Coordinates of C-alpha atoms in Angstrom, one line a residue:
Chain A
M1 CA -17.5 -21.2 -14.3
N2 CA -18.8 -21.7 -17.8
F3 CA -18.5 -19.1 -20.6
R4 CA -22.1 -17.9 -20.2
G5 CA -21.6 -17.4 -16.5
W6 CA -18.4 -15.5 -17.1
I7 CA -20.2 -13.2 -19.6
A8 CA -23.0 -12.7 -17.1
D9 CA -20.6 -11.8 -14.4
W10 CA -18.7 -9.4 -16.7
I11 CA -21.9 -7.6 -17.7
E12 CA -23.0 -7.4 -14.1
G13 CA -19.6 -6.0 -13.1
L14 CA -19.8 -3.4 -15.9
G15 CA -23.3 -2.4 -14.7
R16 CA -22.1 -2.0 -11.1
L17 CA -19.2 0.1 -12.3
A18 CA -21.5 2.3 -14.3
M19 CA -23.7 2.7 -11.2
L20 CA -20.7 3.7 -9.1
T21 CA -19.6 6.2 -11.8
R22 CA -23.1 7.7 -11.9
E23 CA -23.1 8.0 -8.1
A24 CA -19.6 9.5 -8.0
V25 CA -20.5 12.1 -10.7
A26 CA -23.8 13.0 -8.9
S27 CA -21.9 13.3 -5.6
L28 CA -19.2 15.5 -7.3
F29 CA -21.8 18.1 -8.2
T30 CA -23.8 18.0 -4.9
F31 CA -21.3 17.1 -2.2
K32 CA -18.7 19.5 -0.9
V33 CA -15.3 17.6 -1.2
A34 CA -13.2 18.2 1.9
W35 CA -10.1 20.0 0.9
S36 CA -7.9 18.2 3.4
D37 CA -9.0 14.8 2.0
L38 CA -8.5 16.0 -1.6
L39 CA -5.1 17.5 -0.9
Y40 CA -3.9 14.3 0.8
Q41 CA -5.0 12.2 -2.2
V42 CA -3.3 14.6 -4.6
Y43 CA -0.2 14.3 -2.6
F44 CA -0.4 10.5 -2.4
V45 CA -1.4 10.1 -6.1
G46 CA 0.7 12.9 -7.6
V47 CA 3.8 13.7 -5.5
K48 CA 4.4 10.1 -4.4
S49 CA 4.2 8.7 -7.9
Q50 CA 6.7 11.1 -9.4
S51 CA 9.8 8.9 -9.1
V52 CA 8.1 6.0 -10.9
V53 CA 6.8 8.3 -13.6
L54 CA 10.0 10.2 -14.1
I55 CA 12.1 7.1 -14.5
T56 CA 9.5 5.6 -16.9
G57 CA 9.4 8.8 -19.0
A58 CA 13.2 9.3 -19.1
F59 CA 14.0 5.8 -20.2
T60 CA 11.2 5.6 -22.7
G61 CA 12.4 8.9 -24.3
M62 CA 16.0 7.6 -24.4
V63 CA 15.1 4.2 -25.9
L64 CA 12.7 5.8 -28.4
G65 CA 15.4 8.4 -29.4
A66 CA 18.0 5.7 -29.9
Q67 CA 15.7 3.3 -31.8
T68 CA 14.4 6.1 -34.1
Y69 CA 17.9 7.3 -34.8
F70 CA 19.0 3.8 -35.8
Q71 CA 16.2 3.7 -38.4
F72 CA 16.3 7.3 -39.5
H73 CA 20.1 7.3 -39.9
K74 CA 19.7 4.9 -42.8
V75 CA 17.8 7.5 -44.7
R76 CA 19.8 10.5 -43.4
M77 CA 17.0 11.9 -41.4
D78 CA 18.9 12.0 -38.1
T79 CA 17.7 15.5 -37.1
A80 CA 14.1 14.4 -37.2
T81 CA 14.7 11.9 -34.3
L82 CA 13.6 14.2 -31.5
A83 CA 10.4 15.2 -33.5
V84 CA 9.3 11.5 -33.5
V85 CA 10.2 11.2 -29.8
S86 CA 8.2 14.4 -29.0
V87 CA 5.1 13.6 -31.0
S88 CA 5.0 10.0 -29.6
M89 CA 5.6 11.1 -26.0
C90 CA 3.0 13.9 -26.2
S91 CA 0.1 12.0 -27.8
E92 CA 0.7 8.3 -27.0
L93 CA 3.6 7.2 -24.8
G94 CA 3.4 9.9 -22.2
P95 CA -0.3 9.5 -21.2
V96 CA -0.4 5.7 -21.7
L97 CA 2.8 4.8 -19.8
T98 CA 2.0 7.3 -17.1
G99 CA -1.5 5.8 -16.9
L100 CA -0.1 2.3 -16.7
M101 CA 2.4 3.1 -14.0
V102 CA -0.2 5.0 -11.9
A103 CA -2.6 2.1 -12.4
G104 CA 0.1 -0.2 -11.0
R105 CA 1.0 2.0 -8.1
V106 CA -2.1 3.9 -7.2
G107 CA -4.9 1.7 -8.6
A108 CA -3.5 -1.2 -6.6
A109 CA -3.1 0.9 -3.4
I110 CA -6.7 2.2 -3.7
A111 CA -8.1 -1.3 -4.2
A112 CA -6.1 -2.7 -1.3
E113 CA -7.0 0.1 1.1
L114 CA -10.7 0.1 0.3
G115 CA -10.8 -3.7 0.2
T116 CA -9.2 -3.9 3.7
M117 CA -11.7 -1.3 4.9
K118 CA -14.5 -3.5 3.5
V119 CA -13.4 -6.7 5.1
T120 CA -12.7 -5.1 8.5
E121 CA -16.2 -3.5 8.4
Q122 CA -14.8 0.0 8.2
I123 CA -17.0 0.8 5.2
D124 CA -20.1 -0.4 7.1
A125 CA -18.9 1.8 10.0
L126 CA -18.8 4.8 7.7
R127 CA -22.3 4.1 6.6
T128 CA -23.5 3.9 10.2
L129 CA -21.9 7.3 10.8
A130 CA -24.2 8.7 8.2
T131 CA -21.4 9.0 5.6
H132 CA -21.9 7.8 2.1
P133 CA -18.8 5.8 1.1
V134 CA -18.9 7.3 -2.4
D135 CA -18.7 10.8 -1.0
Y136 CA -15.9 10.0 1.4
L137 CA -13.9 7.4 -0.4
V138 CA -14.5 7.6 -4.1
V139 CA -14.9 11.3 -4.9
P140 CA -11.6 12.6 -3.4
R141 CA -9.7 9.8 -5.2
L142 CA -11.5 10.5 -8.5
V143 CA -10.8 14.2 -8.4
A144 CA -7.2 13.7 -7.2
L145 CA -6.5 11.4 -10.1
H146 CA -8.2 13.7 -12.6
I147 CA -5.9 16.5 -11.4
A148 CA -2.7 14.5 -10.8
L149 CA -2.5 12.3 -13.9
P150 CA -2.4 15.1 -16.5
L151 CA 0.3 16.8 -14.3
L152 CA 2.3 13.6 -14.1
T153 CA 1.9 13.1 -17.8
I154 CA 3.3 16.6 -18.5
E155 CA 6.3 15.7 -16.4
A156 CA 6.8 12.3 -18.2
I157 CA 6.6 14.0 -21.6
A158 CA 9.1 16.8 -20.6
V159 CA 11.5 14.3 -19.1
G160 CA 11.1 11.9 -22.0
I161 CA 11.9 14.6 -24.6
G162 CA 14.8 15.9 -22.5
A163 CA 16.3 12.5 -22.2
G164 CA 15.8 11.8 -25.9
Y165 CA 17.6 15.1 -26.6
L166 CA 20.5 14.2 -24.4
V167 CA 20.9 10.8 -26.0
G168 CA 20.6 12.3 -29.4
V169 CA 23.2 15.1 -28.8
Y170 CA 25.7 13.5 -26.5
L171 CA 25.6 9.8 -27.4
L172 CA 24.5 9.8 -31.0
D173 CA 26.2 13.1 -32.1
I174 CA 23.1 14.6 -33.8
D175 CA 23.3 18.3 -34.5
S176 CA 21.6 19.9 -31.5
T177 CA 20.1 23.0 -33.3
Y178 CA 18.4 21.1 -36.1
L179 CA 17.3 18.4 -33.6
W180 CA 15.6 21.0 -31.5
I181 CA 14.1 23.1 -34.4
N182 CA 12.6 20.0 -36.1
M183 CA 11.1 18.9 -32.8
L184 CA 9.4 22.3 -32.5
K185 CA 8.4 22.3 -36.1
Y186 CA 6.6 18.9 -36.1
T187 CA 5.1 18.9 -32.6
T188 CA 1.9 20.8 -32.5
S189 CA -0.2 22.0 -29.5
S190 CA -2.9 19.5 -30.5
D191 CA -0.5 16.6 -29.8
L192 CA -0.1 17.9 -26.3
T193 CA -3.8 18.5 -26.0
I194 CA -4.6 15.0 -27.1
G195 CA -2.2 13.6 -24.5
L196 CA -3.7 15.7 -21.7
I197 CA -7.3 14.7 -22.6
K198 CA -6.2 11.1 -22.6
S199 CA -4.5 11.4 -19.3
F200 CA -7.5 13.1 -17.7
I201 CA -9.7 10.1 -18.9
F202 CA -7.1 7.5 -17.8
G203 CA -7.1 9.2 -14.3
G204 CA -10.9 8.5 -14.1
I205 CA -10.4 4.9 -15.2
V206 CA -7.7 4.2 -12.6
A207 CA -9.8 5.8 -9.8
L208 CA -13.1 4.2 -10.6
I209 CA -11.8 0.7 -11.3
G210 CA -9.6 0.8 -8.2
C211 CA -12.5 2.1 -6.0
Y212 CA -15.0 -0.4 -7.5
K213 CA -12.7 -3.3 -7.0
G214 CA -12.0 -2.3 -3.4
I215 CA -15.6 -1.6 -2.4
S216 CA -16.8 -4.8 -4.0
C217 CA -13.9 -6.9 -2.7
G218 CA -14.6 -10.5 -1.5
E219 CA -14.1 -11.7 2.1
G220 CA -10.7 -12.1 3.8
A221 CA -7.1 -11.7 2.7
E222 CA -7.8 -13.7 -0.5
G223 CA -10.5 -11.2 -1.5
V224 CA -8.2 -8.2 -0.9
G225 CA -5.5 -9.9 -2.9
R226 CA -7.8 -10.6 -5.8
A227 CA -9.3 -7.1 -5.8
T228 CA -5.8 -5.6 -5.9
T229 CA -4.7 -7.8 -8.8
E230 CA -7.9 -7.2 -10.7
A231 CA -7.8 -3.5 -10.2
V232 CA -4.3 -3.3 -11.9
V233 CA -5.1 -5.7 -14.7
Y234 CA -8.5 -4.3 -15.6
S235 CA -7.3 -0.6 -15.3
S236 CA -4.3 -1.4 -17.6
I237 CA -6.4 -3.3 -20.2
T238 CA -9.1 -0.6 -20.1
I239 CA -6.4 2.1 -20.6
L240 CA -4.9 0.3 -23.6
I241 CA -8.3 -0.3 -25.2
T242 CA -9.6 3.2 -24.5
N243 CA -6.4 4.7 -25.9
F244 CA -7.0 3.1 -29.3
F245 CA -10.5 4.6 -29.6
L246 CA -9.3 8.0 -28.2
T247 CA -6.5 8.1 -30.7
L248 CA -8.9 7.6 -33.5
T249 CA -11.5 10.0 -32.2
L250 CA -9.2 12.8 -31.0
G251 CA -7.0 12.4 -34.0
R252 CA -10.0 13.1 -36.3
I253 CA -11.2 16.0 -34.2
F254 CA -7.8 17.8 -33.7
H255 CA -6.1 17.0 -37.0
T256 CA -9.0 17.9 -39.2
L257 CA -9.7 21.2 -37.4
Chain B
M1 CA -39.8 2.0 18.1
I2 CA -38.4 -0.7 15.8
E3 CA -40.7 -3.2 14.2
V4 CA -39.6 -6.1 12.1
R5 CA -42.2 -7.9 9.9
D6 CA -41.8 -11.2 8.2
L7 CA -38.1 -10.6 7.4
K8 CA -36.6 -13.1 5.0
K9 CA -33.0 -13.2 3.8
S10 CA -30.9 -15.6 1.8
F11 CA -27.3 -15.5 0.6
G12 CA -27.2 -17.5 -2.6
P13 CA -29.0 -20.8 -1.9
N14 CA -28.6 -20.4 1.9
R15 CA -31.7 -19.1 3.7
I16 CA -30.4 -17.2 6.8
L17 CA -33.6 -15.6 8.1
D18 CA -37.0 -17.1 7.4
G19 CA -39.9 -14.9 8.4
L20 CA -38.8 -13.0 11.5
S21 CA -41.3 -10.7 13.2
F22 CA -40.9 -8.8 16.5
E23 CA -41.0 -5.3 18.0
I24 CA -38.6 -3.4 20.1
P25 CA -40.2 -0.6 22.2
R26 CA -38.3 2.7 22.8
G27 CA -35.9 2.5 25.7
E28 CA -35.8 -1.3 25.9
S29 CA -32.6 -3.4 26.2
L30 CA -33.0 -6.4 24.0
V31 CA -30.4 -9.1 23.7
I32 CA -30.5 -11.3 20.6
I33 CA -28.9 -14.7 21.1
G34 CA -28.5 -17.7 18.9
R35 CA -25.9 -20.1 17.5
S36 CA -22.8 -18.9 15.6
G37 CA -23.8 -18.4 12.0
G38 CA -27.4 -18.3 13.0
G39 CA -28.1 -14.9 11.5
K40 CA -27.8 -12.6 14.5
S41 CA -25.4 -10.2 13.0
V42 CA -27.3 -10.3 9.7
L43 CA -30.5 -9.4 11.6
L44 CA -28.7 -6.5 13.3
K45 CA -27.4 -5.2 10.0
H46 CA -31.0 -5.2 8.6
L47 CA -32.1 -3.0 11.5
I48 CA -29.8 -0.2 10.4
G49 CA -30.1 -0.8 6.6
L50 CA -26.6 -2.1 6.1
L51 CA -28.3 -5.2 4.5
M52 CA -31.6 -5.3 2.6
P53 CA -33.9 -8.3 3.0
D54 CA -35.3 -10.4 0.2
S55 CA -38.8 -9.6 1.6
G56 CA -40.4 -8.2 4.7
A57 CA -40.3 -4.8 6.4
V58 CA -38.2 -3.0 9.0
L59 CA -40.0 0.0 10.5
I60 CA -38.0 2.6 12.4
D61 CA -40.5 5.0 14.1
G62 CA -43.2 3.8 11.7
K63 CA -41.0 4.4 8.5
N64 CA -40.2 1.4 6.5
I65 CA -36.5 1.5 5.6
V66 CA -36.6 -1.5 3.2
G67 CA -36.2 -0.2 -0.4
M68 CA -34.7 3.1 0.7
N69 CA -31.6 4.1 -1.3
E70 CA -28.3 4.7 0.5
R71 CA -28.8 8.5 0.6
E72 CA -32.3 8.2 2.1
L73 CA -30.9 5.8 4.7
L74 CA -28.3 8.3 5.8
S75 CA -30.9 10.4 7.6
V76 CA -32.4 7.3 9.3
R77 CA -29.0 6.1 10.4
G78 CA -28.5 9.4 12.4
K79 CA -30.8 7.8 15.0
F80 CA -28.4 4.8 15.4
G81 CA -25.0 4.2 16.8
M82 CA -23.3 0.9 16.2
L83 CA -20.4 -1.0 17.8
F84 CA -19.0 -3.6 15.5
Q85 CA -17.6 -6.9 16.5
G86 CA -14.0 -5.9 15.6
A87 CA -14.7 -2.2 16.6
A88 CA -14.1 -1.2 12.9
L89 CA -11.9 1.8 13.9
F90 CA -10.4 3.7 11.0
D91 CA -6.8 2.6 11.0
S92 CA -5.4 5.7 9.5
M93 CA -6.9 8.0 12.1
T94 CA -6.1 8.7 15.8
V95 CA -8.6 7.8 18.6
A96 CA -9.8 11.5 18.7
E97 CA -10.3 11.6 14.9
N98 CA -12.2 8.3 15.0
V99 CA -14.4 9.5 17.8
A100 CA -15.0 12.9 16.3
F101 CA -15.7 11.5 12.8
A102 CA -19.5 12.2 12.9
F103 CA -18.6 15.9 13.4
R104 CA -15.9 16.3 10.7
H105 CA -18.2 18.3 8.4
S106 CA -20.2 19.9 11.1
P107 CA -20.1 23.7 10.4
E108 CA -22.0 24.6 13.6
M109 CA -19.3 23.2 16.0
T110 CA -15.9 24.7 16.6
V111 CA -12.7 22.6 16.9
R112 CA -12.6 23.4 20.6
E113 CA -16.2 22.2 21.1
I114 CA -15.5 19.0 19.2
Q115 CA -12.3 18.4 21.3
S116 CA -14.3 18.9 24.5
K117 CA -17.0 16.5 23.4
V118 CA -14.4 13.9 22.4
G119 CA -12.8 14.3 25.9
E120 CA -16.2 14.0 27.5
V121 CA -17.2 10.8 25.7
L122 CA -13.7 9.2 26.2
E123 CA -14.1 9.9 29.9
M124 CA -17.5 8.1 29.8
V125 CA -15.9 5.0 28.3
D126 CA -13.0 5.1 30.8
L127 CA -10.3 6.0 28.3
P128 CA -9.3 9.6 29.1
G129 CA -6.1 10.9 27.6
T130 CA -6.0 8.4 24.7
E131 CA -6.9 11.0 22.1
N132 CA -3.6 10.8 20.2
K133 CA -3.2 7.1 20.1
K134 CA -3.6 5.1 17.0
P135 CA -6.0 2.1 16.9
S136 CA -3.0 -0.3 16.4
E137 CA -1.7 0.8 19.9
L138 CA -4.9 -0.3 21.6
S139 CA -5.9 -3.6 23.2
G140 CA -9.1 -5.4 22.0
G141 CA -11.2 -4.0 25.0
M142 CA -9.9 -0.5 24.4
R143 CA -10.7 -0.7 20.7
K144 CA -14.3 -1.6 21.6
R145 CA -14.5 1.3 24.0
V146 CA -13.3 3.7 21.4
G147 CA -15.8 2.1 18.9
L148 CA -18.5 2.7 21.5
A149 CA -17.4 6.3 22.1
R150 CA -17.6 6.9 18.3
A151 CA -21.1 5.4 18.2
I152 CA -22.5 7.5 21.1
I153 CA -20.8 10.9 20.7
Y154 CA -23.8 12.3 18.7
H155 CA -26.4 11.0 21.2
P156 CA -28.2 8.4 19.0
E157 CA -31.6 7.1 20.1
I158 CA -30.7 3.5 19.4
V159 CA -27.3 1.7 20.0
L160 CA -26.6 -1.6 18.4
Y161 CA -23.8 -3.9 19.7
D162 CA -22.5 -6.7 17.6
E163 CA -20.9 -9.3 19.8
P164 CA -19.4 -6.7 22.2
T165 CA -17.6 -9.2 24.5
T166 CA -16.4 -11.7 21.9
G167 CA -12.7 -12.3 22.2
L168 CA -12.3 -10.5 25.5
D169 CA -11.3 -12.0 28.8
P170 CA -14.1 -12.3 31.5
I171 CA -13.0 -9.2 33.4
V172 CA -12.9 -6.9 30.3
S173 CA -16.2 -8.5 29.2
D174 CA -17.7 -7.5 32.5
S175 CA -16.4 -4.0 32.2
I176 CA -17.9 -3.7 28.7
D177 CA -21.3 -5.0 30.1
K178 CA -21.2 -2.3 32.7
L179 CA -20.4 0.3 30.1
I180 CA -23.4 -0.8 28.0
L181 CA -25.6 -0.3 31.1
R182 CA -24.0 3.0 31.8
V183 CA -24.6 4.2 28.3
R184 CA -28.2 3.0 28.4
D185 CA -28.8 4.8 31.7
C186 CA -26.9 8.0 31.0
L187 CA -28.2 8.5 27.4
D188 CA -31.6 6.9 27.8
V189 CA -31.1 4.9 24.6
T190 CA -32.8 1.8 23.1
T191 CA -30.1 -1.0 23.3
I192 CA -29.9 -4.0 21.1
V193 CA -27.1 -6.4 21.8
V194 CA -26.2 -9.5 19.7
T195 CA -24.2 -12.0 21.7
H196 CA -23.8 -15.6 22.5
D197 CA -22.2 -14.8 25.9
M198 CA -24.9 -15.9 28.4
R199 CA -23.4 -13.9 31.3
S200 CA -23.4 -10.8 29.2
A201 CA -27.0 -11.5 28.1
R202 CA -28.1 -11.8 31.7
T203 CA -26.4 -8.6 32.7
V204 CA -27.5 -6.2 30.0
G205 CA -30.8 -7.6 28.7
Q206 CA -34.3 -6.7 29.9
R207 CA -35.6 -9.1 27.3
I208 CA -34.0 -11.9 25.3
L209 CA -34.9 -12.9 21.8
M210 CA -33.5 -16.3 20.7
L211 CA -32.9 -17.1 17.0
H212 CA -33.0 -20.8 16.2
D213 CA -33.5 -22.6 12.9
K214 CA -33.8 -19.2 11.0
K215 CA -36.7 -18.0 13.0
V216 CA -37.5 -16.3 16.4
Y217 CA -37.6 -19.3 18.7
A218 CA -38.3 -17.5 21.9
A219 CA -38.7 -14.0 23.2
A220 CA -39.1 -13.4 26.9
P221 CA -38.0 -11.2 29.8
T222 CA -34.5 -12.1 30.9
D223 CA -35.4 -13.8 34.2
Q224 CA -38.2 -15.8 32.6
F225 CA -35.9 -16.8 29.8
F226 CA -33.2 -18.1 32.1
Q227 CA -35.8 -20.2 34.0
S228 CA -37.2 -21.8 30.9
Q229 CA -37.2 -25.6 30.8
D230 CA -37.5 -25.8 27.0
P231 CA -34.7 -28.2 25.9
V232 CA -33.4 -26.0 23.0
I233 CA -33.2 -23.0 25.2
R234 CA -31.8 -25.0 28.1
R235 CA -29.1 -26.5 25.9
F236 CA -28.1 -23.1 24.7
I237 CA -28.0 -21.5 28.2
D238 CA -26.0 -24.4 29.7
G239 CA -23.8 -24.8 26.7
V240 CA -24.6 -28.4 26.1
S241 CA -24.1 -29.9 22.6
D242 CA -26.4 -32.4 21.1
A243 CA -24.6 -35.6 20.1
K244 CA -26.8 -36.1 17.1
E245 CA -25.9 -32.7 15.6
H246 CA -22.8 -32.0 13.5
Y247 CA -21.1 -28.8 14.7
F248 CA -18.1 -28.6 12.4

């Protein structure tokens, strides 16, 4: 495919994704989401993703704590280590890493499930049973990710800070009181708010791209495989790019208030 | 009544249907036959709005469904039940959940009423007591029966069958044919069957419509169709290939 064709495909894909988003938002306000479907999705997205998110949060907090200490120790700022871990985890690393891990686990699963339903005509069967696929397949997943991702992010942040604290106090011999007080002093509620807003938006990105890739999946096993891979890659890239613009926008809004 | 007017459909550069027109009166059993890849299933999906044509019209009880959006089509589809080639059962659900799917958000029915209806319709397709089985535990013929139960539980006016006997042995195929007739007679529905199984076509069809070369090649009552001496029809009925054609 030449460059012009690739650009045309990319724009068409964006247009279709926008249409799906519009349909999902419209459905959200008019269609009664079945609680059982929503609860199952929250369980699948939230509860089942905890181990991955907790491990990621813990080791990120530990590495960040150790690395910050190595640099800060040179200028005798050891006790500010946890403050850096905390601010970074709250506003950047917590939401982004949780988003990326969930994109890998849940985005892939959504694309594979919906893609398989597409190639085995289950989505057509839904339509013949007078059920709109967006109402039944997309909306519960979208709402579940909007709910679950901020909660997972809070977990990742808490575990990351806790792990950074343990590394600082028990491995690097930093004074625990000053470490904790400085963390509280430099971490503001706006850092956490920024992180939660980001994670809410990342939840929407993972759900919509996963669902879009699944519903528009090509024929056969190859189509499902490609949809799954693309869902993870596009969700991850979109999260990283969106994060940059959100950091600028939310930073200006919250830090100038 | 279903009316198709000058229906045209292409996928990319490939023209699949090229100006099809026909009518299906209420209560008729129509069998659509034609070569593999000849557009039979594509035509069937146009009748229920799963595919939209490039041009032409599909009228269901006088209402043109071409150009309707997905939400407008939902109400039209309430008139239809469809059995898919691979049954298209929802893997994650049990047989009972599959069959009762159309009632899952129905506030006017109690759980007990739904269970009783599911039992009734499973009885009708000769699968009593399979409510708690998963689709993966069922044979091909059983899956088709469950797919049919799911399609008829809400008493549609029109039932579409996409290759109902493909991949089944002759005895199971015969039982599916008998089931199609039973559903037609018990529920008084319009039946449209897409198949290339000639035995099945003869059993279930009152009229046969043959697609050939992207168009309606012939449409005639079943007996008349099977007596036709037209070489194209004859070759199809008798399953004789033409040495000049490439089939692979």
